[in-house]
Short mmCIF file of C-alpha atoms and ligand atoms in Angstrom, two decimals:
data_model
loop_
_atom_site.label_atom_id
_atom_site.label_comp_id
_atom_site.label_asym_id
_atom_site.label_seq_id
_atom_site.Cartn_x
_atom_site.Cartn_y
_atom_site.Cartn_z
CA UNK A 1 16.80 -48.27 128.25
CA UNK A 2 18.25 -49.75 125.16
CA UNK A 3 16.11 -49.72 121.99
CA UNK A 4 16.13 -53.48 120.31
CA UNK A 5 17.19 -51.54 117.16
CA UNK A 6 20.62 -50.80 118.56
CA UNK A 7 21.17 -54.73 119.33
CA UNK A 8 23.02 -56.54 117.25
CA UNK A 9 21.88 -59.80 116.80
CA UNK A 10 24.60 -61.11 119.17
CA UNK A 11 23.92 -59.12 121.41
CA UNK A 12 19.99 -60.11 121.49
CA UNK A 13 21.02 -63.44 121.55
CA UNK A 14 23.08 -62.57 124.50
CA UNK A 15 20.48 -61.29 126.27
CA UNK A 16 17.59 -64.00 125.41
CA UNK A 17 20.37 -66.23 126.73
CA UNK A 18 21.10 -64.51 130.22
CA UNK A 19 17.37 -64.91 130.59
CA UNK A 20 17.20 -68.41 130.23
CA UNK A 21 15.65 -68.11 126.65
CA UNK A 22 16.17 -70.30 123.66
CA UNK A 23 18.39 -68.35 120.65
CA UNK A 24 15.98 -68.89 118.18
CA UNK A 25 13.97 -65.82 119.63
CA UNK A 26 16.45 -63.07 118.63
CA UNK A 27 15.36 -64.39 114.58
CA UNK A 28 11.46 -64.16 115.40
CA UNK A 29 11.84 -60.83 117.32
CA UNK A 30 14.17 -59.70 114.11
CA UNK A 31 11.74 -60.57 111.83
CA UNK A 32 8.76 -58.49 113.89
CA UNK A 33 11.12 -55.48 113.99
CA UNK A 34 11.65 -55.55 110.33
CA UNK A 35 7.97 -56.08 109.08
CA UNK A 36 6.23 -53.13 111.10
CA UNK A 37 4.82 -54.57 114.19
CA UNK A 38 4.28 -51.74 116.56
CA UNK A 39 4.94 -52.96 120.20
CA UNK A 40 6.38 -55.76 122.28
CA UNK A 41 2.92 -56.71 123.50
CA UNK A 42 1.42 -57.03 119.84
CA UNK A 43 4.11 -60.18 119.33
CA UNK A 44 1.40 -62.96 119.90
CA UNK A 45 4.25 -65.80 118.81
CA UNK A 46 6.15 -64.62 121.89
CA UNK A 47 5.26 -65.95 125.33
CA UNK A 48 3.36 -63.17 127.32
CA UNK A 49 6.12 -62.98 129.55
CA UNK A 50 9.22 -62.92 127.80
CA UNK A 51 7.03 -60.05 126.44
CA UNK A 52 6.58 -58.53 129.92
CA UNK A 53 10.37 -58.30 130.38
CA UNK A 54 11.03 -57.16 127.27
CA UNK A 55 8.68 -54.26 127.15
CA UNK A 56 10.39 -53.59 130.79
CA UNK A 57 14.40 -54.12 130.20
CA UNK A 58 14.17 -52.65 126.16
CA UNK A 59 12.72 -50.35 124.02
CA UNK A 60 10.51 -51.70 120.60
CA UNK A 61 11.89 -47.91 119.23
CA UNK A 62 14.21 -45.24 119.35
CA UNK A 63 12.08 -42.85 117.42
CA UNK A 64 8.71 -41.22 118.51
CA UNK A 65 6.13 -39.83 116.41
CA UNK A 66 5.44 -36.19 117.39
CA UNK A 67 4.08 -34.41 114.30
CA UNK A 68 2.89 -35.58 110.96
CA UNK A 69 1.95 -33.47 107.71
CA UNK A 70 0.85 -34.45 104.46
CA UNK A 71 1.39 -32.96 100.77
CA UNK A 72 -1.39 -31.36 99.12
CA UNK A 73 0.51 -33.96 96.44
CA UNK A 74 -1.59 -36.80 98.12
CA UNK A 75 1.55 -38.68 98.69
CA UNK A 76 4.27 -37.27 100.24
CA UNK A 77 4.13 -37.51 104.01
CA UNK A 78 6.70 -35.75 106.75
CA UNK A 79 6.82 -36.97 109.99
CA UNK A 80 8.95 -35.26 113.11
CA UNK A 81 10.31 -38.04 115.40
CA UNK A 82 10.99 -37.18 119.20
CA UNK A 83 14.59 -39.02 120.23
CA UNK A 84 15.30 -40.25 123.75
CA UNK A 85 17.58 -37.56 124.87
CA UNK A 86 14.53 -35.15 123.00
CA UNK A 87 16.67 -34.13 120.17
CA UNK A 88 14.23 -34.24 117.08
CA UNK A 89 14.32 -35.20 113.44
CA UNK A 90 12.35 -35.31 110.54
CA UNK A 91 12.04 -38.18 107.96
CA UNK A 92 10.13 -38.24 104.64
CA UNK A 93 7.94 -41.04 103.06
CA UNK A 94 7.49 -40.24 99.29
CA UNK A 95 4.99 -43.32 97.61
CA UNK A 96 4.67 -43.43 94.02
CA UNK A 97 1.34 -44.43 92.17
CA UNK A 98 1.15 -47.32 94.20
CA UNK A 99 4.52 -48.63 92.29
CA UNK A 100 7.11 -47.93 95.30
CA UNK A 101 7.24 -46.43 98.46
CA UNK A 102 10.88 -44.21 98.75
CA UNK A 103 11.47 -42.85 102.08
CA UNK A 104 13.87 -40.63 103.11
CA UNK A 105 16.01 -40.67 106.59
CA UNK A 106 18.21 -38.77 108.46
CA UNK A 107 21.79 -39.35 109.94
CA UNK A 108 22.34 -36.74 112.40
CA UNK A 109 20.61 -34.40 114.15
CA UNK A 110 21.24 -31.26 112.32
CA UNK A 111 24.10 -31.32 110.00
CA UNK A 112 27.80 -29.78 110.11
CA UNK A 113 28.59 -29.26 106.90
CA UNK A 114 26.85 -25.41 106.19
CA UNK A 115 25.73 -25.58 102.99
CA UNK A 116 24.63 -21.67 101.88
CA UNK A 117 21.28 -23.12 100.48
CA UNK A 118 20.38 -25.64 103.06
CA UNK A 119 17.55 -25.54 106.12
CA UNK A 120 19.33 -28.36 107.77
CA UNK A 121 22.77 -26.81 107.67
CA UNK A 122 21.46 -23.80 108.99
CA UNK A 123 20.76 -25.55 112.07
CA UNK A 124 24.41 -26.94 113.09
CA UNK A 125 25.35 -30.24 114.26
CA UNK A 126 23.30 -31.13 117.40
CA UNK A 127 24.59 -34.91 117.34
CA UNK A 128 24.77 -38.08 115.01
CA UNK A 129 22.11 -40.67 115.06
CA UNK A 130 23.15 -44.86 116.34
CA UNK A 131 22.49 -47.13 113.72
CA UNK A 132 19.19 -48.00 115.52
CA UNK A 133 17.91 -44.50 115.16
CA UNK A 134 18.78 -44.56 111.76
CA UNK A 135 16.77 -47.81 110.83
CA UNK A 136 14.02 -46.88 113.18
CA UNK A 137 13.08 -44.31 110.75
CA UNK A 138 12.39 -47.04 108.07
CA UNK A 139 10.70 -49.23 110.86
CA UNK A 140 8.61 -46.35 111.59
CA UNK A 141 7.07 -46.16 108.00
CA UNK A 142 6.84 -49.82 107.88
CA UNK A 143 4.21 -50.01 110.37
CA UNK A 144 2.38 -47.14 108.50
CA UNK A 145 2.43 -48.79 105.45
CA UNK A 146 1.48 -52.58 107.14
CA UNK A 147 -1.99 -51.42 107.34
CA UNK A 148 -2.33 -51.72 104.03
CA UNK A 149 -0.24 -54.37 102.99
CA UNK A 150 2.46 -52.34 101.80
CA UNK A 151 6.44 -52.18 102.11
CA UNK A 152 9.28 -49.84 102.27
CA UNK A 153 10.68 -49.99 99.25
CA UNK A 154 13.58 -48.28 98.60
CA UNK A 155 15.47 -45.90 100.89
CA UNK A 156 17.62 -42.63 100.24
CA UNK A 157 20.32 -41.27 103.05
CA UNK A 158 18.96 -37.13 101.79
CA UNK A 159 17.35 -36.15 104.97
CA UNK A 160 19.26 -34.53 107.82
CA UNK A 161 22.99 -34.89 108.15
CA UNK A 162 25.64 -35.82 106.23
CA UNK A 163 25.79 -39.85 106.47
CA UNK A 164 29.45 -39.44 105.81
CA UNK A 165 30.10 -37.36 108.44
CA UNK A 166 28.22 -40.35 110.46
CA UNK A 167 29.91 -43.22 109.03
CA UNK A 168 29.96 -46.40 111.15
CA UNK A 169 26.48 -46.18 112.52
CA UNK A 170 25.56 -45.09 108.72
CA UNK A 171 27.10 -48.35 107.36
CA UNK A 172 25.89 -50.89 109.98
CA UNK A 173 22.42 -49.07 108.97
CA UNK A 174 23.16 -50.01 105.67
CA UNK A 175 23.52 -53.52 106.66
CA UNK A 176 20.85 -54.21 108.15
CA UNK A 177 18.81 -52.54 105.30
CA UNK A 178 20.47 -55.26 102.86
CA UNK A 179 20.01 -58.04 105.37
CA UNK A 180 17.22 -60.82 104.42
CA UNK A 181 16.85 -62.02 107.62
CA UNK A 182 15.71 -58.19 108.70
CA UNK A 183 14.50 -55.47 106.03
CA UNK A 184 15.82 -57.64 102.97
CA UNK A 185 15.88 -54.09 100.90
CA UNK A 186 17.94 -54.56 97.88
CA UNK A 187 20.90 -52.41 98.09
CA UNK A 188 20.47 -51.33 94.51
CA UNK A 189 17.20 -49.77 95.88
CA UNK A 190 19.25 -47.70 98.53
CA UNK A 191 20.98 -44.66 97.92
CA UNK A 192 23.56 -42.80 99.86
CA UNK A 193 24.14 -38.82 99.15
CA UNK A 194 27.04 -37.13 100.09
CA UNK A 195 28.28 -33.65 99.86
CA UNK A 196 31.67 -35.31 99.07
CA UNK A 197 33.26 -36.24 102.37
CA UNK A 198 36.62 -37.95 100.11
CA UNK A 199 38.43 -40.12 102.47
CA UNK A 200 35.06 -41.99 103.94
CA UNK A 201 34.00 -42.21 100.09
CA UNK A 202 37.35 -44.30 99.76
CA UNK A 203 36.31 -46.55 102.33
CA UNK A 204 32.54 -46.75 101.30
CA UNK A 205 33.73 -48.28 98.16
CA UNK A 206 35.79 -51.11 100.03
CA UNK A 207 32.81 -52.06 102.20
CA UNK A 208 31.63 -54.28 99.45
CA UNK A 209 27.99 -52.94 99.54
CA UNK A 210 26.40 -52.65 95.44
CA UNK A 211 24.23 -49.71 96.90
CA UNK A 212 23.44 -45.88 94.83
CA UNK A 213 26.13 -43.35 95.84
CA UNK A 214 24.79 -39.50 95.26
CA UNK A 215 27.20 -36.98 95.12
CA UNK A 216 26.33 -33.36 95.81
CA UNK A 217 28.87 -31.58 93.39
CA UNK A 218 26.20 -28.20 92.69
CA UNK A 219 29.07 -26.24 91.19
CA UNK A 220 31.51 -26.98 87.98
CA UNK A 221 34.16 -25.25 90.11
CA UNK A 222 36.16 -24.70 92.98
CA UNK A 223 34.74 -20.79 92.60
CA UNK A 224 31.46 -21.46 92.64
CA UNK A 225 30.80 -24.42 94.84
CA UNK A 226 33.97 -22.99 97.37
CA UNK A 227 31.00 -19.86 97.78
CA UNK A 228 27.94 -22.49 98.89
CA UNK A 229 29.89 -25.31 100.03
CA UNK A 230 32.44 -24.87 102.68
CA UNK A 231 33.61 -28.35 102.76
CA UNK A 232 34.87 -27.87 99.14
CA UNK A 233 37.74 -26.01 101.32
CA UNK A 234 38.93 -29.49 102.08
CA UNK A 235 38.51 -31.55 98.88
CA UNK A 236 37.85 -29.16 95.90
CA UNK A 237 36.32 -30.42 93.12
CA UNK A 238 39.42 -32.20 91.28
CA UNK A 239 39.92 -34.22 94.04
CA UNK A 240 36.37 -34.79 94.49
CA UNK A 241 35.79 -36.23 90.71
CA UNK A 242 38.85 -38.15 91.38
CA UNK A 243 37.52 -39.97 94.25
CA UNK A 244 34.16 -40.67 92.43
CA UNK A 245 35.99 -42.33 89.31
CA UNK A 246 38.08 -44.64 92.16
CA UNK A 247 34.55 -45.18 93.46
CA UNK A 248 33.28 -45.93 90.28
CA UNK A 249 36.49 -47.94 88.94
CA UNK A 250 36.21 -49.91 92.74
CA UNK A 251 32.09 -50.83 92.90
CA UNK A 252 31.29 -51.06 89.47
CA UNK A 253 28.63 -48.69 89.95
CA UNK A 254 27.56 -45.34 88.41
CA UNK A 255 27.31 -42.29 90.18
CA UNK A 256 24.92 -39.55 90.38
CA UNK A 257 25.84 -36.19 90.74
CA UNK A 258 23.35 -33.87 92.56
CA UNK A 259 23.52 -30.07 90.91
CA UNK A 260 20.89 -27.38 92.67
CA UNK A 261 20.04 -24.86 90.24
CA UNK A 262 21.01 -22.05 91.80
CA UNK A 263 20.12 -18.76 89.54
CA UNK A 264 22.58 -16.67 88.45
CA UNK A 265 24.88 -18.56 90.48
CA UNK A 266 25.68 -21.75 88.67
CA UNK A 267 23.15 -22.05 85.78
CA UNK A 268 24.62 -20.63 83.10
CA UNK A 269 25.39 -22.97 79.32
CA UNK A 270 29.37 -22.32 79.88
CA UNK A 271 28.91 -23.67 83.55
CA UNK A 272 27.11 -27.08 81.82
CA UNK A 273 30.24 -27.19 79.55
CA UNK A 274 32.16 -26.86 82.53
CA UNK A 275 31.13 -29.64 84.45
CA UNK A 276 31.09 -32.07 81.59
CA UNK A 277 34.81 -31.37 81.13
CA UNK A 278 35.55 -31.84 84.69
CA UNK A 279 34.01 -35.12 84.75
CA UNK A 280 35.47 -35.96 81.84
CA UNK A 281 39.05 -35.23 83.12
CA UNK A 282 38.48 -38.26 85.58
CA UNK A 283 36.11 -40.72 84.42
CA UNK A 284 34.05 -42.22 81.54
CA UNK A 285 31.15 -40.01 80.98
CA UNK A 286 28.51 -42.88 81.02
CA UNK A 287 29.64 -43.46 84.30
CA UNK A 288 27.45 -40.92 85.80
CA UNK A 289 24.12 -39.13 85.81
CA UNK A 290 23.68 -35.52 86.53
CA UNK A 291 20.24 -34.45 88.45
CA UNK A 292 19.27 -31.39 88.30
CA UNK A 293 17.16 -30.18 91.75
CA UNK A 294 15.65 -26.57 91.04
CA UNK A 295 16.23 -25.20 94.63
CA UNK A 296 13.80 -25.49 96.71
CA UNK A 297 12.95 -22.37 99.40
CA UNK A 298 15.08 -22.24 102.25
CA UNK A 299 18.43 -19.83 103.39
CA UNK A 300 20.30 -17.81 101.49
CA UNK A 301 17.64 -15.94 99.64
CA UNK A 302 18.70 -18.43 96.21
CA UNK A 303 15.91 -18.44 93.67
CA UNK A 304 15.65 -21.03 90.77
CA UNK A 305 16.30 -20.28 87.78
CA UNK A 306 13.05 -19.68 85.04
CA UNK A 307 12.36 -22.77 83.62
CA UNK A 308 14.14 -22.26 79.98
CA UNK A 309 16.95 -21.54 81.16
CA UNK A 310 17.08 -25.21 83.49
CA UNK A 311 15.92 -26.83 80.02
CA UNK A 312 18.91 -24.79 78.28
CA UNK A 313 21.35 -26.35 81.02
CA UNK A 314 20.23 -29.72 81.01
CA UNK A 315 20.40 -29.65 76.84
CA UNK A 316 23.93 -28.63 77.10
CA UNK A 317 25.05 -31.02 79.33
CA UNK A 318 23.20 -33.68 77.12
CA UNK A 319 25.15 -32.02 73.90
CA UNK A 320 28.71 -32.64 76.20
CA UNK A 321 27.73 -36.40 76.40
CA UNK A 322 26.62 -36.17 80.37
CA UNK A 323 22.95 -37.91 80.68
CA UNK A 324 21.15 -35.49 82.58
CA UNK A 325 17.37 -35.17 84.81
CA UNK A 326 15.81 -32.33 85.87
CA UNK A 327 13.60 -33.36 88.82
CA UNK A 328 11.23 -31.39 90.56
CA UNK A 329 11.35 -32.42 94.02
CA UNK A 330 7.53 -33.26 95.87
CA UNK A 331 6.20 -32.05 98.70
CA UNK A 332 7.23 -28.55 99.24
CA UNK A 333 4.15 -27.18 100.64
CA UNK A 334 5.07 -29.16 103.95
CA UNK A 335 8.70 -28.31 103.76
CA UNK A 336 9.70 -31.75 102.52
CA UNK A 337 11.63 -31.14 99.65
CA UNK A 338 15.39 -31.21 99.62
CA UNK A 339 17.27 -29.37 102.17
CA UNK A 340 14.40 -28.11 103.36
CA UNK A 341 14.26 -30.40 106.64
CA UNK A 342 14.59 -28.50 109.75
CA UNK A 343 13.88 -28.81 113.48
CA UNK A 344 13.87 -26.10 116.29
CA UNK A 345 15.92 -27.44 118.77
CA UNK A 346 15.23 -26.97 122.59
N1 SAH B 1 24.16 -34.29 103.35
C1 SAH B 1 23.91 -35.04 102.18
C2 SAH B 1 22.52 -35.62 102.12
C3 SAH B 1 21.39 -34.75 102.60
S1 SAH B 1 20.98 -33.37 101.62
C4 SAH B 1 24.22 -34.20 100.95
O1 SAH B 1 24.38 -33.01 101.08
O2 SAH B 1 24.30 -34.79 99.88
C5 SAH B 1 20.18 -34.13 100.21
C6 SAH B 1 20.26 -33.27 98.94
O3 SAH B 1 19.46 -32.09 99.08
C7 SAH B 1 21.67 -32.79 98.63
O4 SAH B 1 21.98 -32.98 97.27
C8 SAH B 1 21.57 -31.33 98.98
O5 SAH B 1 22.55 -30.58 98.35
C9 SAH B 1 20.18 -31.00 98.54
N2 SAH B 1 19.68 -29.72 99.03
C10 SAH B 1 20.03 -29.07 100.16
N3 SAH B 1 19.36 -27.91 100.27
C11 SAH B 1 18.56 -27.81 99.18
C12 SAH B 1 17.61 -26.84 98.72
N4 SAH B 1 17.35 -25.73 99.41
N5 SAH B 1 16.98 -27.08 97.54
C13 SAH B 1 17.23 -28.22 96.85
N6 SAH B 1 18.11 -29.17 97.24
C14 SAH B 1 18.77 -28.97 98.38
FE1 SF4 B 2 24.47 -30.97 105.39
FE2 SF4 B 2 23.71 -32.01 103.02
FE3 SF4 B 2 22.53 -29.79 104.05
FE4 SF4 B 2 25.03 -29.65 103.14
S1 SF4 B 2 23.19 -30.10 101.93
S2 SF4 B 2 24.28 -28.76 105.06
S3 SF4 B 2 25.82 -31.64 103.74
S4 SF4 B 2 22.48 -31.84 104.89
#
């Protein structure tokens, strides 16, 4: 069975249709999907049974809640979701004071691109998500948050997977994020991260969406991110800055560059020099925004760097002109944090 997330809304139309419904159905059942209504049985607008042969010919979701943990933090919350084939994934919601509620999705299964310092890459591509599976994610914390009167409110592509690596499903996701007649989630409140597939960030850029693009960079050269990166084999880092300032130069938008602190590996002041003159070799400094991610526990046996010296890297790429954060990311103690998203496959 289909899930109604993986419809587009011709297709529901199409099928409301061939059932002798009116059209204007596929916009109500839209509109449920989007605003966290858990079932086709709780739509009381919807005659009982259209809702019968719904619930029997489609499925309300893709995704199944199998697991949930919460922070210690008080806010973070990690939740494994069961697929239909019974691959699994894991997808973050990370609130803040009551101001925003961020959550964080997957794109595939497991992940390709075998990053030395990451959980998920560790695990190897099992498969990419549909678009559906991807937004089902969000749909899942929206009926969490309902309850209470609350909303998704921004989104960031930095769970499993590399959404590059998953492009057409990631995009249509993307879409109907951004559309108001579904989630209506600004696309300045979504952000994309990628460990710098080049040619898809090309066509990103022409898909005229004004959404966040994060690019994992995490070394100042081809030495040192070639050793944690493999995928730096393909585009090295030249190339890679020079596709960000044609991003930049395309969308308008600034771009933030993701850099794990990896001790003794790329945290040293000359490194911070380093990566301010490779930006600067392609683009306007102001364009972009470095964070910094101390890394958090996972393969490789990488430690962070003491807490000076981070301070003493972020300073010096201040002093070069590159705006820098160093962010701490949250809930660790349920192995939410970056990278650290992992599932044992059966
Ligand atoms: N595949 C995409 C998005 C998912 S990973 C990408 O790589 O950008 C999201 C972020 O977490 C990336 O910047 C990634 O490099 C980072 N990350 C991976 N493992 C980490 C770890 N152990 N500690 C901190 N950040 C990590
Ligand atoms: Fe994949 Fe991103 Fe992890 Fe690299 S850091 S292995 S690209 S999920």
């Amino acid at each position: 069975m289909r899930p109604i997330s993986d419809l587009t809304e011709a297709e529901l139309i199409a099928w409301l249709v061939a059932r002798g419904e009116p059209r204007y159905r596929a916009a109500q059942l839209r509109r449920h999907m989007a605003r966290g209504a858990s079932s086709f049985e709780s739509l009381t607008d919807i005659p009982q049974e259209l809702r019968r042969t719904l619930a029997a010919e489609l499925r309300w979701s893709s995704v199944e809640p199998v697991a949930e943990a919460a922070s210690a933090d008080g806010e973070t919350r990690k939740v494994l979701l069961r697929l239909a084939d019974g691959k699994s994934i894991e997808s973050v919601l990370m609130p803040h004071h009551g101001e925003r509620n961020a959550v964080c999705i997957s794109t595939q299964a497991g992940c390709a691109m075998g990053c030395a310092f990451c959980a998920t890459g560790e695990m190897g591509l099992q498969r990419n998500l549909t678009a559906g599976e991807i937004v089902d994610q969000v749909r899942h914390w929206q009926a969490a948050l309902s309850a209470s009167g609350e909303r998704v409110s921004h989104v960031v592509y930095m769970g499993m997977g590399e959404p590059l690596h998953n492009y057409e499903p990631t995009v249509a996701s993307l879409r109907m994020l951004a559309d108001r007649t579904l989630f209506g989630i600004s696309p300045r409140r979504i952000t994309v991260s990628t460990c710098g597939v080049v040619n898809r960030m090309d066509a990103l850029a022409a898909e005229g969406l004004p959404i966040n693009l994060a690019v994992s960079l995490h070394g100042p050269s081809d030495g040192v991110r070639g050793e944690i990166m493999p995928i730096n084999r393909k585009w090295g880092v030249e190339e890679l800055l020079a596709a960000c300032a044609r991003y930049v130069a395309r969308t308008k938008r600034r771009i933030t560059l993701e850099y794990v602190l990896l001790a003794g590996v790329n945290d040293a002041e000359p490194q911070a020099t380093e990566l301010a003159a490779l930006v600067a070799r392609h683009g306007r400094l102001a364009d972009f925004h470095v964070n910094l991610i101390p890394v958090n526990a996972g393969p490789g046996g990488f430690r962070r760097p003491k807490a000076e010296r981070m301070e003493r890297f972020a300073a010096a790429l201040e002093e070069a002109g590159l705006a820098a954060t160093l962010r701490i990311s949250k809930g660790q103690d349920i192995l939410a944090g970056c990278g650290q998203l992992k599932v044992e496959q059966r």
